[in-house]
Tab-separated table of C-alpha atoms in Angstrom:
chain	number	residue	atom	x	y	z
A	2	UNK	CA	31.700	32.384	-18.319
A	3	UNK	CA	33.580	29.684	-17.133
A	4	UNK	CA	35.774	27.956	-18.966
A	5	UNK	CA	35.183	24.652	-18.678
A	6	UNK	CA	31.082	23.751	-18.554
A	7	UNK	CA	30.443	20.090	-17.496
A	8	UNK	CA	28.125	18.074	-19.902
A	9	UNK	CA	24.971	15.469	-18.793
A	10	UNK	CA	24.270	13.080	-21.349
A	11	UNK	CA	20.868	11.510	-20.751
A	12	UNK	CA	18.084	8.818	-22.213
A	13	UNK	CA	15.442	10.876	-20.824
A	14	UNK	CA	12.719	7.541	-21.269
A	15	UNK	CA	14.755	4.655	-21.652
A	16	UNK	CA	14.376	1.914	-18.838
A	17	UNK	CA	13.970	-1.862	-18.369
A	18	UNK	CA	11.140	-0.375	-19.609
A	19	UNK	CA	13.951	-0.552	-20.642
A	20	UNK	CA	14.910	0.058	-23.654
A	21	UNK	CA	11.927	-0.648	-25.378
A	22	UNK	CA	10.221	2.385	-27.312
A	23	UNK	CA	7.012	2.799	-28.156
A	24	UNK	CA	4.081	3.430	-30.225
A	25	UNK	CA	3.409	6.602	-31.290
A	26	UNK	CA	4.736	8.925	-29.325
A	27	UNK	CA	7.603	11.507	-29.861
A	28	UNK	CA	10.383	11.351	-28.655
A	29	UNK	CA	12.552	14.774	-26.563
A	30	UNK	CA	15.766	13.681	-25.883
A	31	UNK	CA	17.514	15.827	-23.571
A	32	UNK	CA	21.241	17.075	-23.538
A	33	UNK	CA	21.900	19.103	-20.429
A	34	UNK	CA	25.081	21.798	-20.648
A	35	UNK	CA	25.890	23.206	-17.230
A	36	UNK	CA	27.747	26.504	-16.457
A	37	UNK	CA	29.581	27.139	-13.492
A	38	UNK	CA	31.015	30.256	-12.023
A	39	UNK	CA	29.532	32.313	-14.545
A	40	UNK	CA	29.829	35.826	-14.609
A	41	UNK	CA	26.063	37.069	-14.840
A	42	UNK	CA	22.917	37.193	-12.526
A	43	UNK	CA	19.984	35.853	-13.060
A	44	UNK	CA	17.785	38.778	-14.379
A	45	UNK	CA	20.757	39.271	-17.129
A	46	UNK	CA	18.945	37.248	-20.082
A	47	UNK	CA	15.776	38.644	-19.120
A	48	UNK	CA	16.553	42.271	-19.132
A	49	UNK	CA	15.804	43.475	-22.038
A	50	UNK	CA	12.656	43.608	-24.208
A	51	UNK	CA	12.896	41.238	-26.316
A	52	UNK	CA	15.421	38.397	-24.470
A	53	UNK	CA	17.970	36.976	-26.844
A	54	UNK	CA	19.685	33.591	-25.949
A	55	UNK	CA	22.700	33.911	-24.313
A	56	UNK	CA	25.810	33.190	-27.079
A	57	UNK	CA	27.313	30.791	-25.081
A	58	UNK	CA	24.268	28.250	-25.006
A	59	UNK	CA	24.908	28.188	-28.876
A	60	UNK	CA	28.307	28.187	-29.050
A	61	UNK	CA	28.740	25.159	-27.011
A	62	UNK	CA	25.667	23.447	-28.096
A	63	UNK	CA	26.143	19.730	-29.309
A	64	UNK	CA	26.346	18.435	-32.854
A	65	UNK	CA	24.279	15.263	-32.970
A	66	UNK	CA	25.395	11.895	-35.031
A	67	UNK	CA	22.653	10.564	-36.188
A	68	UNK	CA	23.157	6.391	-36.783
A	69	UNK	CA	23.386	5.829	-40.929
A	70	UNK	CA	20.820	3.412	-40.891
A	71	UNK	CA	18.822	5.149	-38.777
A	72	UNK	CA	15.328	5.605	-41.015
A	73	UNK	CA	13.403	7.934	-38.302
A	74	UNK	CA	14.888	11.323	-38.379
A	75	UNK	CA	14.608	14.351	-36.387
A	76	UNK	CA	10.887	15.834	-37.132
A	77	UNK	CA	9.008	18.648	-36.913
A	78	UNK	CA	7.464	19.499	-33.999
A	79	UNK	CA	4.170	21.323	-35.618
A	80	UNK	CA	3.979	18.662	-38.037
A	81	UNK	CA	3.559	16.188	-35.762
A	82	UNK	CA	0.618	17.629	-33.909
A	83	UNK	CA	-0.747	18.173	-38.028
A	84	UNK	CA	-1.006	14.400	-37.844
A	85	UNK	CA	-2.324	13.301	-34.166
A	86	UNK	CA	-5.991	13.683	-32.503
A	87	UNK	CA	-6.284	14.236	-28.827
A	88	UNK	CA	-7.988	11.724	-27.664
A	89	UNK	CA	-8.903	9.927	-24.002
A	90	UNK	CA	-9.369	6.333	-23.841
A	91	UNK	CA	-9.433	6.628	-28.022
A	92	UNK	CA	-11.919	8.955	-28.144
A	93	UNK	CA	-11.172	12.320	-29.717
A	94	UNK	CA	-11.729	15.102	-27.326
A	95	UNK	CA	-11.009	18.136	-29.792
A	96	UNK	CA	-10.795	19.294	-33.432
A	97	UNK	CA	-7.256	18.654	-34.030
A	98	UNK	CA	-7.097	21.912	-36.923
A	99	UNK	CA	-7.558	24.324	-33.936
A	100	UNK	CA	-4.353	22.631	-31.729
A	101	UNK	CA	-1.105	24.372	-32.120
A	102	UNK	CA	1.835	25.249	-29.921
A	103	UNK	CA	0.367	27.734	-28.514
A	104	UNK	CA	-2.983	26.706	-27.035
A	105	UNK	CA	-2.185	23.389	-26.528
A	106	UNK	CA	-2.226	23.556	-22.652
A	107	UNK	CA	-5.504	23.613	-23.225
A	108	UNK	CA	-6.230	20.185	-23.272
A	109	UNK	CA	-5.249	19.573	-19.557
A	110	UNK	CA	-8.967	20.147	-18.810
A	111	UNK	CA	-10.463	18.019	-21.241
A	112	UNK	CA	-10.971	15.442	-18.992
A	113	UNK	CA	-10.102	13.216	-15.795
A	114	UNK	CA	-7.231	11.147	-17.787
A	115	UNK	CA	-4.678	12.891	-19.304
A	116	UNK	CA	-5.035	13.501	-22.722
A	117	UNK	CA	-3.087	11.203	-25.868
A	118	UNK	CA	-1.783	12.793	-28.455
A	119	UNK	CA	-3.052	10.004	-30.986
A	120	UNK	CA	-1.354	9.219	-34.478
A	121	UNK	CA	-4.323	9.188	-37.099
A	122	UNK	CA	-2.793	6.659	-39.286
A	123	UNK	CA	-1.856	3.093	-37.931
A	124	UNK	CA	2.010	3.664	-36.733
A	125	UNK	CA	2.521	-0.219	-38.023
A	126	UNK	CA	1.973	1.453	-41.640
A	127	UNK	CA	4.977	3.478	-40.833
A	128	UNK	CA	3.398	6.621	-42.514
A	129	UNK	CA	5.830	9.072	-44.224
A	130	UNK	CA	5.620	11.761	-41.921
A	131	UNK	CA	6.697	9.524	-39.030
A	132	UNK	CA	10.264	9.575	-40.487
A	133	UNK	CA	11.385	13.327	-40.261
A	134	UNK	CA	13.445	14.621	-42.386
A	135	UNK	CA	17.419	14.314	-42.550
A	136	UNK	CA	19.526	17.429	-42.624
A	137	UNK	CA	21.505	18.597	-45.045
A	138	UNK	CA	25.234	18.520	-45.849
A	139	UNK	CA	25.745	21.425	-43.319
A	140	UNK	CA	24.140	20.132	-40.780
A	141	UNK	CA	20.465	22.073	-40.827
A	142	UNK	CA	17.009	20.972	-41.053
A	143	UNK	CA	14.853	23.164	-44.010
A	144	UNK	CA	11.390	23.916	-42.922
A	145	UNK	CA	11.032	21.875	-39.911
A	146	UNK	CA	11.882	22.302	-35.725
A	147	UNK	CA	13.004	19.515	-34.294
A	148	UNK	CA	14.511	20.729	-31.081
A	149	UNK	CA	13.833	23.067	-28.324
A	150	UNK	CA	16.416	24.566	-25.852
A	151	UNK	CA	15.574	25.730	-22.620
A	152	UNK	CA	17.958	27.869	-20.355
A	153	UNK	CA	17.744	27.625	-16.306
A	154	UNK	CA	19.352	30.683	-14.381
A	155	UNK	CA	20.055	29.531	-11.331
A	156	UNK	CA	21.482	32.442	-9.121
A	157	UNK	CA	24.284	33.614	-8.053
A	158	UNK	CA	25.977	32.431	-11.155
A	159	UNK	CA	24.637	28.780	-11.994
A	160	UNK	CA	23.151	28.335	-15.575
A	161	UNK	CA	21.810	24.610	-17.034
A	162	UNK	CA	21.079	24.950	-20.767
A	163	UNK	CA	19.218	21.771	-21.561
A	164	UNK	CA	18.669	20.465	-25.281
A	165	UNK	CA	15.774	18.881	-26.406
A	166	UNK	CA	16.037	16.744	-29.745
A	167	UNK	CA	12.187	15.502	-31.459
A	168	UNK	CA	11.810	12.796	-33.436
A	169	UNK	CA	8.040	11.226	-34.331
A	170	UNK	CA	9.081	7.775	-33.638
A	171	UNK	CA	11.105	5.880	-31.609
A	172	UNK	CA	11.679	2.350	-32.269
A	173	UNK	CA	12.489	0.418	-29.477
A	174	UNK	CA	14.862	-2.667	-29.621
A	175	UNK	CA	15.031	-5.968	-30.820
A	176	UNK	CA	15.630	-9.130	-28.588
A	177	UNK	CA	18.590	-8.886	-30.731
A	178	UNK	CA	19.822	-5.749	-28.470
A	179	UNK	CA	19.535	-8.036	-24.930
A	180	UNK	CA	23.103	-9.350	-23.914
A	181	UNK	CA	23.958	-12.767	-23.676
A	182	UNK	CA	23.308	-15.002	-21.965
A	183	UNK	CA	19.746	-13.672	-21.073
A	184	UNK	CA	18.958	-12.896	-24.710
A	185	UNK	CA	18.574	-16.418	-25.450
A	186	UNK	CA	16.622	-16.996	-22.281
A	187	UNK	CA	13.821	-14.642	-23.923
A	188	UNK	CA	14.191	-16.310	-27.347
A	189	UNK	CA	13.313	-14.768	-30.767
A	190	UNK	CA	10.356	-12.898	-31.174
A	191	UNK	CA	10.414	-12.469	-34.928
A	192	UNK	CA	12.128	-9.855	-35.581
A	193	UNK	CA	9.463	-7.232	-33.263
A	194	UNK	CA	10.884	-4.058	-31.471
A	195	UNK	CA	9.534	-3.679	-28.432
A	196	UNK	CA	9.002	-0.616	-26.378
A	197	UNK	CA	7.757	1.964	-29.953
A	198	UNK	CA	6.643	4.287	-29.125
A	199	UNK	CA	4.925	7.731	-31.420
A	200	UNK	CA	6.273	10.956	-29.882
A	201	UNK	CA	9.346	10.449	-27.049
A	202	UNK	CA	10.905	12.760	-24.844
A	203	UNK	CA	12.208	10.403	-22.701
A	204	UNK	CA	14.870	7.932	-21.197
A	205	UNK	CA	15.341	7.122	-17.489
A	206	UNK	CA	19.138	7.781	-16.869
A	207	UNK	CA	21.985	9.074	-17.936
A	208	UNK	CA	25.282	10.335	-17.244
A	209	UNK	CA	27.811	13.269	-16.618
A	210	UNK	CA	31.229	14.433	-17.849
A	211	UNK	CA	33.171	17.015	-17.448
A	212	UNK	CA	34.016	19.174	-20.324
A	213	UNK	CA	37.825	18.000	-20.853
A	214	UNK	CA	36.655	13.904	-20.488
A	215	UNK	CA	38.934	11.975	-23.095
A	216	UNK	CA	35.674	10.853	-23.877
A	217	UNK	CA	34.133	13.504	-24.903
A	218	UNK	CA	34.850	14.517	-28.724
A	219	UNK	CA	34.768	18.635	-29.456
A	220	UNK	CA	34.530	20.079	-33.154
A	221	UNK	CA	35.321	24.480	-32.463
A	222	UNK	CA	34.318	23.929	-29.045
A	223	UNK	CA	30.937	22.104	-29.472
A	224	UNK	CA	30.687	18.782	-28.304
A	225	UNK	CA	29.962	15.010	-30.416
A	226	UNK	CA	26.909	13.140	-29.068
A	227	UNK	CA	25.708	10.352	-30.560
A	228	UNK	CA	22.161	9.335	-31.600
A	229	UNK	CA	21.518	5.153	-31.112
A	230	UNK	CA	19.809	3.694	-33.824
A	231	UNK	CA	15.919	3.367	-33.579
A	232	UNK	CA	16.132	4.785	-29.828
A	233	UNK	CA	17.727	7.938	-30.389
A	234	UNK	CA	19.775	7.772	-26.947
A	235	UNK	CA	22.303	9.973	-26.748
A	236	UNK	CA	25.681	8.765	-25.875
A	237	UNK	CA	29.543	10.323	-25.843
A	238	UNK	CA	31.004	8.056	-28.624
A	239	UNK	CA	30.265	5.680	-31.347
A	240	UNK	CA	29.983	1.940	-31.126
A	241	UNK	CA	27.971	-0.241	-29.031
A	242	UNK	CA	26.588	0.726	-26.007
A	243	UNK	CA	25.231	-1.089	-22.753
A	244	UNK	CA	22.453	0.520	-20.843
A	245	UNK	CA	20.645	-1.163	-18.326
A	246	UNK	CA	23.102	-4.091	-18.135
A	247	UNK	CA	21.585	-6.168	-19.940
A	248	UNK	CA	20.430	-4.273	-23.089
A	249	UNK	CA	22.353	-2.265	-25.752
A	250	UNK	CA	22.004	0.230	-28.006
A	251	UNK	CA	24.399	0.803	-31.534
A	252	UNK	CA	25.727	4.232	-32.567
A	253	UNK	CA	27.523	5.311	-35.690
A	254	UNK	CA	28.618	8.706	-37.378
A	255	UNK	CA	26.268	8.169	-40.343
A	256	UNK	CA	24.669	12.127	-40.579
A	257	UNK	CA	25.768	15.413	-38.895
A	258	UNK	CA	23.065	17.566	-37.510
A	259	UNK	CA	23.032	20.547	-36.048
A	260	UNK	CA	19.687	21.155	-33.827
A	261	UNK	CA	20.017	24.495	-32.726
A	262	UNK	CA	20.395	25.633	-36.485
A	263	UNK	CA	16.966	25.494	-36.326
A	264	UNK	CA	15.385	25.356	-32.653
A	265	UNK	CA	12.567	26.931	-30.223
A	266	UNK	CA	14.710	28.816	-27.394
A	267	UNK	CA	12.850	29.513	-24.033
A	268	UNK	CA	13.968	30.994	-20.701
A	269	UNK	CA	12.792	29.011	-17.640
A	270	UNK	CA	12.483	30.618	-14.658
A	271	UNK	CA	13.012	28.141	-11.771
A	272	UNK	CA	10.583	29.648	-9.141
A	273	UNK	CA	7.157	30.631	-10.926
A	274	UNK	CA	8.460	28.206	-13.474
A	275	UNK	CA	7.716	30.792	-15.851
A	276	UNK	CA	8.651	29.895	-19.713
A	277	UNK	CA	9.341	33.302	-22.127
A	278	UNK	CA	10.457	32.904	-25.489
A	279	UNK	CA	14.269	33.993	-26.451
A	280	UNK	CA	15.044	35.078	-29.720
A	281	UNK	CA	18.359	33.674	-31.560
A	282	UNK	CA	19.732	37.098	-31.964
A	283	UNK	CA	18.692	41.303	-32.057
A	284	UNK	CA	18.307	40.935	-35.716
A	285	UNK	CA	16.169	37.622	-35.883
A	286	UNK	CA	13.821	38.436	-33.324
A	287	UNK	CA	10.910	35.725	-32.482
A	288	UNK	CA	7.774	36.747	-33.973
A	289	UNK	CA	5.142	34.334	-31.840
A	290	UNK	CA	5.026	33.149	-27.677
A	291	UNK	CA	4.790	29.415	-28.704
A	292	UNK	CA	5.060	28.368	-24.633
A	293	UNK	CA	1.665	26.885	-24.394
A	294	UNK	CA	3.091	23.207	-25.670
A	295	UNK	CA	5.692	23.215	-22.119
A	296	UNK	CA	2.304	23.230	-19.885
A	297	UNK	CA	0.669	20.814	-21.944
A	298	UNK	CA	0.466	17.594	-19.025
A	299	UNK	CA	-0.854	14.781	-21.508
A	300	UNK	CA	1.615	12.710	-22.882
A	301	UNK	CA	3.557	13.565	-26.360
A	302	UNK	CA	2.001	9.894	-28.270
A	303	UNK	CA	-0.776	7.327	-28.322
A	304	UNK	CA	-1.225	5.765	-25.423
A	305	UNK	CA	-0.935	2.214	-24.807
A	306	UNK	CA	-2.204	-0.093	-26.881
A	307	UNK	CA	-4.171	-2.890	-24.827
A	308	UNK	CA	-3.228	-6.929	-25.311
A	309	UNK	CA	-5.912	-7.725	-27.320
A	310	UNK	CA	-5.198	-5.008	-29.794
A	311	UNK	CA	-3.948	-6.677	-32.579
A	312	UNK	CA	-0.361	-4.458	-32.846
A	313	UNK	CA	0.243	-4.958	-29.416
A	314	UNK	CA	2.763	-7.888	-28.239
A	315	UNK	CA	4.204	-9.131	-24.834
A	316	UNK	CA	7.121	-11.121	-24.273
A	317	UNK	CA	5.994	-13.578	-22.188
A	318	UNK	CA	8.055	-14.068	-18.419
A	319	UNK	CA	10.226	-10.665	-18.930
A	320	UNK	CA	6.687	-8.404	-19.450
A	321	UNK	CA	8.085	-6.039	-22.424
A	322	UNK	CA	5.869	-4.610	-24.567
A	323	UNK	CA	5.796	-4.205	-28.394
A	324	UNK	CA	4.501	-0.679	-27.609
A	325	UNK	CA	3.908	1.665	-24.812
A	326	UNK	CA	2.613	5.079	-23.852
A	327	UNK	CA	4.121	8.382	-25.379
A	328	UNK	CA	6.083	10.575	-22.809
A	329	UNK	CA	5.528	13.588	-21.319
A	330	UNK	CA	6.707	16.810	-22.403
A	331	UNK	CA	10.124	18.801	-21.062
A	332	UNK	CA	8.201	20.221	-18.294
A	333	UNK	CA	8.394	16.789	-16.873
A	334	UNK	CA	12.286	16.253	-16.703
A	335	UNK	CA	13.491	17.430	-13.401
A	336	UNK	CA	14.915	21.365	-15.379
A	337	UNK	CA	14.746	22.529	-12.012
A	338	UNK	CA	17.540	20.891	-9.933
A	339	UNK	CA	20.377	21.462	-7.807
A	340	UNK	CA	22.886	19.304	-9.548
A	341	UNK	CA	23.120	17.492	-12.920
A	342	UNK	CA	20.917	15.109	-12.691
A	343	UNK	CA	17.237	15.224	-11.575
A	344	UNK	CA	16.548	15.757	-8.100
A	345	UNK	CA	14.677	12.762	-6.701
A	346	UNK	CA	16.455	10.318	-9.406
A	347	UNK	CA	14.431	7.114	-8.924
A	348	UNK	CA	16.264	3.849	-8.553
A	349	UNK	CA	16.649	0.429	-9.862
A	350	UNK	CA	13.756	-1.560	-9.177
A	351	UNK	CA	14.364	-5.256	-7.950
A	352	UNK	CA	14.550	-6.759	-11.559
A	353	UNK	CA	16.902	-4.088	-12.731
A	354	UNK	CA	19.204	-4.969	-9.581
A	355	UNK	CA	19.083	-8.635	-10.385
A	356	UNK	CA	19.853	-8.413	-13.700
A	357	UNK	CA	22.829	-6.298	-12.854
A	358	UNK	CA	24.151	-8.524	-10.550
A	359	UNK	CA	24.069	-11.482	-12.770
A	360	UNK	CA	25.452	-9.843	-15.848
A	361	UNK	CA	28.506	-8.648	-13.356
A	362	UNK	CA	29.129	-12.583	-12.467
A	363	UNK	CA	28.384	-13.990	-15.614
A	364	UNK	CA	31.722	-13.385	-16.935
A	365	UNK	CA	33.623	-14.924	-14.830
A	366	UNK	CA	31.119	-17.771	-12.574
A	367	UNK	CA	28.683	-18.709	-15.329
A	368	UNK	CA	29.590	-18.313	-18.861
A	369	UNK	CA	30.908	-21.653	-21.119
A	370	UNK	CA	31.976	-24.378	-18.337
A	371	UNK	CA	32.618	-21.607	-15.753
A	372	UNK	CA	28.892	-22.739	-14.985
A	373	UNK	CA	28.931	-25.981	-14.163
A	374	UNK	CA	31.927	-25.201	-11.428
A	375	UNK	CA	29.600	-22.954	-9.707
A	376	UNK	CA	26.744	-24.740	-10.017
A	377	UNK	CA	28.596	-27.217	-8.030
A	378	UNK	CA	29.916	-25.410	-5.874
A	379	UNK	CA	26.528	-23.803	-5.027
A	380	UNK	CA	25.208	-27.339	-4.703
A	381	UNK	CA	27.688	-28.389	-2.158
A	382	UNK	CA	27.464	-25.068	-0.263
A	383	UNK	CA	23.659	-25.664	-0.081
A	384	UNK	CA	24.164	-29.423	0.747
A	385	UNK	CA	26.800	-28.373	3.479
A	386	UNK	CA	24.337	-25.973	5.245
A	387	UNK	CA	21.519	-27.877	4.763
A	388	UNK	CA	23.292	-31.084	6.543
A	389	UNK	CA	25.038	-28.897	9.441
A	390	UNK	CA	22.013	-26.722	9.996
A	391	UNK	CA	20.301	-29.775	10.525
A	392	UNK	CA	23.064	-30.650	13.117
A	393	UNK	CA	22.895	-27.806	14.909
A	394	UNK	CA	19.226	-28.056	15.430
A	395	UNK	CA	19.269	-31.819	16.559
A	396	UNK	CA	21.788	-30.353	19.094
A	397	UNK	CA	20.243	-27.722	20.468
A	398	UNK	CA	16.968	-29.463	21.092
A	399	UNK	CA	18.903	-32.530	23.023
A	400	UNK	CA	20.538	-29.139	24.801
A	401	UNK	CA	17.455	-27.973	25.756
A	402	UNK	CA	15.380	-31.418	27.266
A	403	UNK	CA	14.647	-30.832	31.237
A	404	UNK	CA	17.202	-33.644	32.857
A	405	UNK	CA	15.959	-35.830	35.761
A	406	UNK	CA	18.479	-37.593	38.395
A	407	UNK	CA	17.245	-39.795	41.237
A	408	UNK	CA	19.248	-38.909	44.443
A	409	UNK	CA	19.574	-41.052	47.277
A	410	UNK	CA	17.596	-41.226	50.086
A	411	UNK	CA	19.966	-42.160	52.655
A	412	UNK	CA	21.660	-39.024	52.209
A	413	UNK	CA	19.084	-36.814	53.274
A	414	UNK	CA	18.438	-36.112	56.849
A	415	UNK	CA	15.026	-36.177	56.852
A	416	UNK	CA	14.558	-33.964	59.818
A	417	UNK	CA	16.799	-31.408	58.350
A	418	UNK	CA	14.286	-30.987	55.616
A	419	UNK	CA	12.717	-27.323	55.858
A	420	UNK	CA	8.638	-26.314	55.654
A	421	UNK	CA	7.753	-23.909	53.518
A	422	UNK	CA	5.458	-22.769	56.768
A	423	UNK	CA	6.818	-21.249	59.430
A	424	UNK	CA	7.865	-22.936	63.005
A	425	UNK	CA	9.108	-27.328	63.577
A	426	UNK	CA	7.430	-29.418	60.240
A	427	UNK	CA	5.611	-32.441	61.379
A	428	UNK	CA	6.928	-35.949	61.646
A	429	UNK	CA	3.975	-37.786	58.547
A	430	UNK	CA	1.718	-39.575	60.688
A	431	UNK	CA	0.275	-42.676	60.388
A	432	UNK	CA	-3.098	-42.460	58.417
A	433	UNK	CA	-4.151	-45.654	60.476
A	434	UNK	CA	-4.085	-47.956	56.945
């Protein structure tokens, strides 16, 4: 294997949707390892009977900080479908004792709309089982899944182990967490987190470094990420962190975990896109299939709640939500590409672009006094083309008037003057008046 993997951090579901989070809906977060130049084909994991994970996607598998005031843990993955109804447009569309992991694909035919899985108790409650459980001193979660790792072979010798972390709820932020100055442009909305969401295996970007970055903190070989309070976005190092210009998200090193202690391993293979369970090793062989939930197309949460719900909340002008629609499952995030990130990796819309542009001038054009300088400068650079513009076009229409000039008759030889006819033009004759 080669020695020196390169790592992709991303917020799978974080956006100017920004960093809000919503309702009910749980939450994958995805750490991608890749390996180049390794030494093995494709069919290698594969070959035998009953697959084990290769040793290197543990053995270089990330530890995971989780913030220390972090209340929503990692959570249970079975759990979490104990405690939701499928449901379209809030209607239940199935007994929710007969869903598991391994029939839920299932409900992709249940009806037109993709199905919700729907928290039965109201997520504003903040029911116990919506905060996971924390891990012990060593790291491992007792009696609950909260992460699933999926390996890509990618022949000749490309691998991408990707790392998906659960958690039941993910809080989005405060108007606390928007940067200055445009945090006080969208003014306090008492104390609400917008962008909750139940369920959440998402975040919209992300980014890549190689295995030796300065940034990048290694315990035995196995790399630091960090888990932001209430969004669970993974980041490289501790501290405050801007995403989306304009927003931020806080990270601390409050409790080690370790998610593939306990995790589902699966073996994707990129052209039939054909999931088979792996086993963590010849002697702890996997007992069940459990790929039915990576088909599953509905989305991992409740959906939406509409504005007139009463736990729903828009910030009026910027459009953020107090809650939004649960993600989609890992199926859904780009595992099949030909570099690090997602093929297809969608771009800033126009809001996102402004916003970055003005938090990149602020510093230095607009913040304090700095603003009133460019304000006038901006007035007189508007006044100047304004007034010349005006200038020019008074110019160019005198430019453009049809001139007359009255020549004078005694200088033209009247007999000298040309017919448009052919042969001698005729002298005018007198009319007799």
């Amino acid at each position: 294997m080669h020695s020196a993997p390169s790592l992709s951090c991303s917020r799978l579901g974080k956006v100017l949707t920004t960093r809000t989070r919503t309702l009910a809906s749980p939450l994958f977060y995805l750490f991608s390892l890749s390996m180049f130049g390794a030494t093995f084909v494709s069919a290698s994991i594969l070959v035998d009977e009953n697959p084990v994970v290769p040793g290197y996607v543990m053995r270089y598998a990330p530890l995971v900080w989780l913030h220390s005031e972090d209340p929503f843990r990692p959570s249970d993955l079975i759990k979490h479908l104990q405690h939701t109804t499928p449901m379209i447009n809030g209607k239940p569309v199935e007994d929710p004792s007969s869903i598991n992991l391994d029939n839920l694909d299932r409900l992709n035919t249940a009806g037109e709309k993709k199905v919700a899985l729907t928290s039965k108790d109201d997520v504003t409650k903040f029911p116990p089982w919506l905060y996971g459980q924390e891990p012990d001193g060593d790291g491992k979660l007792h009696n609950a899944t909260a992460s699933v790792v999926i390996v890509v072979e990618k022949p000749p010798q490309d691998v991408d182990a990707f790392y998906f972390y659960f958690y039941s709820y993910d809080q989005g932020g405060n108007m606390t967490q928007v940067k200055e100055p445009l945090g006080s442009f969208i003014g306090s909305q008492d104390g609400l987190h917008f962008g909750s969401h139940v369920g959440d295996c998402q975040h919209s970007d992300g980014a890549a470094y190689d295995w030796h970055d300065e940034r990048v903190m290694l315990k035995d070989g196995r790399p630091y990420v960090y888990s932001a309070l209430g969004s669970h976005a993974n980041y490289p190092a501790s501290g405050e962190q801007t995403h989306d210009s304009v927003l931020f998200d806080n990270c601390d090193s409050g409790m080690l975990w370790d998610p593939v202690a306990s995790a589902y391993l699966f073996h994707l293979d990129p052209d039939s896109f054909r999931l088979t369970r792996l086993s963590p090793s010849k002697s702890n062989l996997a007992t069940s299939n459990l790929t039915s939930f990576f088909y599953f197309d509905g989305i991992w949460g409740d959906d939406e709640y509409a504005q007139d719900d009463p736990r729903q909340h828009k910030v009026p002008w910027v459009g953020l939500k107090r809650f939004v629609a649960g993600p989609q499952g890992p199926a859904y995030k780009g595992l099949v590409r030909k570099g690090l990130f997602p093929d297809g990796h969608g771009g800033k819309n126009f809001l996102q672009w402004a916003a970055a542009a003005f938090m990149a001038l602020y510093p230095n054009y607009f913040r304090a006094w700095r603003k009133w300088i460019t304000i006038s400068v901006i007035v007189v650079l508007v006044t100047v083309l304004v007034v010349g513009g005006g200038l020019v076009a008074r110019r160019c229409k005198q430019n453009n008037k049809p001139r007359y000039e009255q020549l004078p008759v005694e200088n033209i030889p009247l007999m000298e003057i040309s017919c448009e006819h052919d042969g001698p033009c005729s002298p005018l004759e007198d009319d007799g008046s």
